[in-house]
PDB file of C-alpha atoms in Angstrom:
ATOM      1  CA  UNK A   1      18.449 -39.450 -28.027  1.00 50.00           C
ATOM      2  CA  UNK A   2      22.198 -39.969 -28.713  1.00 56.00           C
ATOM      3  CA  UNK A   3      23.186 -42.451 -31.122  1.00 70.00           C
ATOM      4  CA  UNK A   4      26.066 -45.030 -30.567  1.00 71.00           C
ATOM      5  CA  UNK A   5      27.552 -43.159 -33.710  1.00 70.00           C
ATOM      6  CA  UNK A   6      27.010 -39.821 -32.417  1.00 70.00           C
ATOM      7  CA  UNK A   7      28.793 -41.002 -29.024  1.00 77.00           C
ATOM      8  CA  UNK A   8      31.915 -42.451 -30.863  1.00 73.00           C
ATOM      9  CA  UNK A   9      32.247 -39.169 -33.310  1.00 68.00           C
ATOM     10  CA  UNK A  10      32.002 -37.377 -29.912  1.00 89.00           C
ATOM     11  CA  UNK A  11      34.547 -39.323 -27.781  1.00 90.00           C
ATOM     12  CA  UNK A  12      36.709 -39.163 -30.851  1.00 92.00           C
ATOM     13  CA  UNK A  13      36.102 -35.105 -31.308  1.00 93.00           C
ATOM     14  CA  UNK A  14      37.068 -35.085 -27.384  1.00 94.00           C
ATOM     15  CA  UNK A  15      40.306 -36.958 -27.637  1.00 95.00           C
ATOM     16  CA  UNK A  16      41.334 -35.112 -31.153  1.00 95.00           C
ATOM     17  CA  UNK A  17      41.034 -31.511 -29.011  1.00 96.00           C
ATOM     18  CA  UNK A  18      42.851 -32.867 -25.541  1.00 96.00           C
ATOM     19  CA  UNK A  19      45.780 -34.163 -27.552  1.00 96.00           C
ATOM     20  CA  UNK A  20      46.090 -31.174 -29.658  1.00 96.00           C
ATOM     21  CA  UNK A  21      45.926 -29.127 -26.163  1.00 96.00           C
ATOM     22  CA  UNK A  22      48.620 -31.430 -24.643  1.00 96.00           C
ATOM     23  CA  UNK A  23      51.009 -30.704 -26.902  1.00 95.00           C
ATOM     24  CA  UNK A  24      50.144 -26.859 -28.457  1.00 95.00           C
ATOM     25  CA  UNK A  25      48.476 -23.556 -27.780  1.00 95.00           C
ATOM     26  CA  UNK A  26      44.858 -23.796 -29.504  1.00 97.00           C
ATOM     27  CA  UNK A  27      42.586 -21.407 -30.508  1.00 97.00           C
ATOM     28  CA  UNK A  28      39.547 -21.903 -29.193  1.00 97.00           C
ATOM     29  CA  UNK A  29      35.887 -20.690 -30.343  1.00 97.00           C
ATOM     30  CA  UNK A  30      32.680 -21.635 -28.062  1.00 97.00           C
ATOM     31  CA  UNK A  31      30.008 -20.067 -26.790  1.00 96.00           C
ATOM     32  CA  UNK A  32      29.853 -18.721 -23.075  1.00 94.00           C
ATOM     33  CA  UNK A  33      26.727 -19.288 -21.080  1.00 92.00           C
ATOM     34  CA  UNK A  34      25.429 -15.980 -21.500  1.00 95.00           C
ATOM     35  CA  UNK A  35      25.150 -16.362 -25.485  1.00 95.00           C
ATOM     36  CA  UNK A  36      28.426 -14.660 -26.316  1.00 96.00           C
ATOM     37  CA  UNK A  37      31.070 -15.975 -28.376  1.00 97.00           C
ATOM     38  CA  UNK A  38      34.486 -16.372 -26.356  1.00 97.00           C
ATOM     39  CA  UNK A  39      37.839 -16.797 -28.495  1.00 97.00           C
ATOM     40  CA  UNK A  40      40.681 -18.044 -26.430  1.00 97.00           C
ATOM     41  CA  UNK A  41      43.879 -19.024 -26.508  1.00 97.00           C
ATOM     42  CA  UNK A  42      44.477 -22.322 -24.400  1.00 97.00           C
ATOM     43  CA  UNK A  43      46.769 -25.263 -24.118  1.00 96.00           C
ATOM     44  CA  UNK A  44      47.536 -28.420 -21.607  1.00 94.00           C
ATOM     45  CA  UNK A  45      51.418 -28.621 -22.837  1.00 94.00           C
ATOM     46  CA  UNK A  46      53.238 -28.978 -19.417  1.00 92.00           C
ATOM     47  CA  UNK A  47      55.380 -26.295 -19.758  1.00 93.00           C
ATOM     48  CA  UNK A  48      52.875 -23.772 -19.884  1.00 93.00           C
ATOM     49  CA  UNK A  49      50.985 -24.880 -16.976  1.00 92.00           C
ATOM     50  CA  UNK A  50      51.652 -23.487 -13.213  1.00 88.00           C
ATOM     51  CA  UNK A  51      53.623 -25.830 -10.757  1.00 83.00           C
ATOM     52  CA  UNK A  52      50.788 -27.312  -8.551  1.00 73.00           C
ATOM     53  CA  UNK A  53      48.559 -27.539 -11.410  1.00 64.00           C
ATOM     54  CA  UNK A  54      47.182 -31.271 -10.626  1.00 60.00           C
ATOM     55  CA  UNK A  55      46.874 -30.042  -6.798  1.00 52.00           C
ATOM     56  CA  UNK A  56      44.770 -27.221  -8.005  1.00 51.00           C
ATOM     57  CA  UNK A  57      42.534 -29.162 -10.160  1.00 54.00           C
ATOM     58  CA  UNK A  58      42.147 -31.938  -7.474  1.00 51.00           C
ATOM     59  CA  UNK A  59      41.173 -29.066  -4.826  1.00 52.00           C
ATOM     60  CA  UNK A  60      38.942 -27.004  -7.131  1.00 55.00           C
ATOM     61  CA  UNK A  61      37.170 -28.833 -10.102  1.00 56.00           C
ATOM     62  CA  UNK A  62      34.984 -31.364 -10.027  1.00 61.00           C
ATOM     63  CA  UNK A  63      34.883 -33.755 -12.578  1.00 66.00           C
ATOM     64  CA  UNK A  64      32.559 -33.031 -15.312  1.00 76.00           C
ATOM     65  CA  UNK A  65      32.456 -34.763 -18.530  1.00 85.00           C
ATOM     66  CA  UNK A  66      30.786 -31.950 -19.858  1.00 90.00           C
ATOM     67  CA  UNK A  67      33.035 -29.760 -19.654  1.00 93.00           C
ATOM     68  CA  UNK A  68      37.115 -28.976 -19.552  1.00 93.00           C
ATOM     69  CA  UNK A  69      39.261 -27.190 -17.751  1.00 92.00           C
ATOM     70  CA  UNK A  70      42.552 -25.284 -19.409  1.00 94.00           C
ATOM     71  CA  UNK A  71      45.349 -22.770 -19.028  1.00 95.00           C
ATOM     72  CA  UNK A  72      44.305 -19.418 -20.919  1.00 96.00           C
ATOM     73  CA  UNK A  73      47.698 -18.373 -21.940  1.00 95.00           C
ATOM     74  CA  UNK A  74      46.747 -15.108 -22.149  1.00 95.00           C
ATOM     75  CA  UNK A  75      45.219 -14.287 -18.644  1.00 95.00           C
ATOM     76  CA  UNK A  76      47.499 -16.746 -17.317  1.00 94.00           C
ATOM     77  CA  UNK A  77      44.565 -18.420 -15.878  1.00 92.00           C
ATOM     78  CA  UNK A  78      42.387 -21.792 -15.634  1.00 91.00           C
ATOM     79  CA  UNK A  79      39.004 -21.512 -17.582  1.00 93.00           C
ATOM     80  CA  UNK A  80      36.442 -23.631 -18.983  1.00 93.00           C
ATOM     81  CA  UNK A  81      34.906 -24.229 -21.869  1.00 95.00           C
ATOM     82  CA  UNK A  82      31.351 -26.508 -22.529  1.00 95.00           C
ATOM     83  CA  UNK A  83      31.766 -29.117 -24.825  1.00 95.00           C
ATOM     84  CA  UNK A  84      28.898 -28.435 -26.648  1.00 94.00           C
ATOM     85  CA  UNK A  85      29.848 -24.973 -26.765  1.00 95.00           C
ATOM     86  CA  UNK A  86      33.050 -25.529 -29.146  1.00 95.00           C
ATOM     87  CA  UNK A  87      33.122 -23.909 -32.074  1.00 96.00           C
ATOM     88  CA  UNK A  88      36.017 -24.118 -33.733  1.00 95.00           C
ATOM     89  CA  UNK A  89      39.402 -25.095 -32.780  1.00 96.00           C
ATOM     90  CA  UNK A  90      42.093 -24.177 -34.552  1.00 95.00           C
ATOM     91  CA  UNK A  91      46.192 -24.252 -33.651  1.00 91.00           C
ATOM     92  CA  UNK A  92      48.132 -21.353 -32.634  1.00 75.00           C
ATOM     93  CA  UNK A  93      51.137 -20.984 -34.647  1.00 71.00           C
ATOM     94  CA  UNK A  94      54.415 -19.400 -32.434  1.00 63.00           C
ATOM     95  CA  UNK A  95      57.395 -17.707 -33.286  1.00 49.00           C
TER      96      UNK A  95
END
């Protein structure tokens, strides 16, 4: 069973990673469902994401606390990643 602590650390964790994603490219670690390890390179920063990305979302994810949806910069594509997947998250410096 969760603890209230636990909860907080993780709502914290959660809010730490979405604003780093808003406003950089992160480097991602987490394991995929099939026991690999996935490294990606993924961000929420407007101007990387498509035009209609809200109608897009709206249309195809469900909402899923569990989980989040981002732009993989380098397939120029939305993915997913488990929370309790994450590994490591880590910024991606640019030129």
């Amino acid at each position: 069973m969760e603890t209230q602590e636990q909860n907080k650390v993780d709502v914290e964790m959660k809010k730490w990673v979405k604003g780093l994603l808003k406003n950089e490219i992160v480097t991602l670690t987490f394991t995929k469902k099939d026991g690999t390890e996935r490294v990606m390179k993924a961000t929420l920063k407007e101007e990387f994401l498509p035009a209609d990305t809200e109608g897009w979302i709206s249309k195809n994810r469900k909402h899923n606390e569990d989980a989040l949806a981002v732009w993989d910069t380098e397939s120029q594509g939305w993915r997913a990643f488990r929370w309790d997947s994450l590994k490591s998250v880590a910024v991606t410096l640019q030129a």
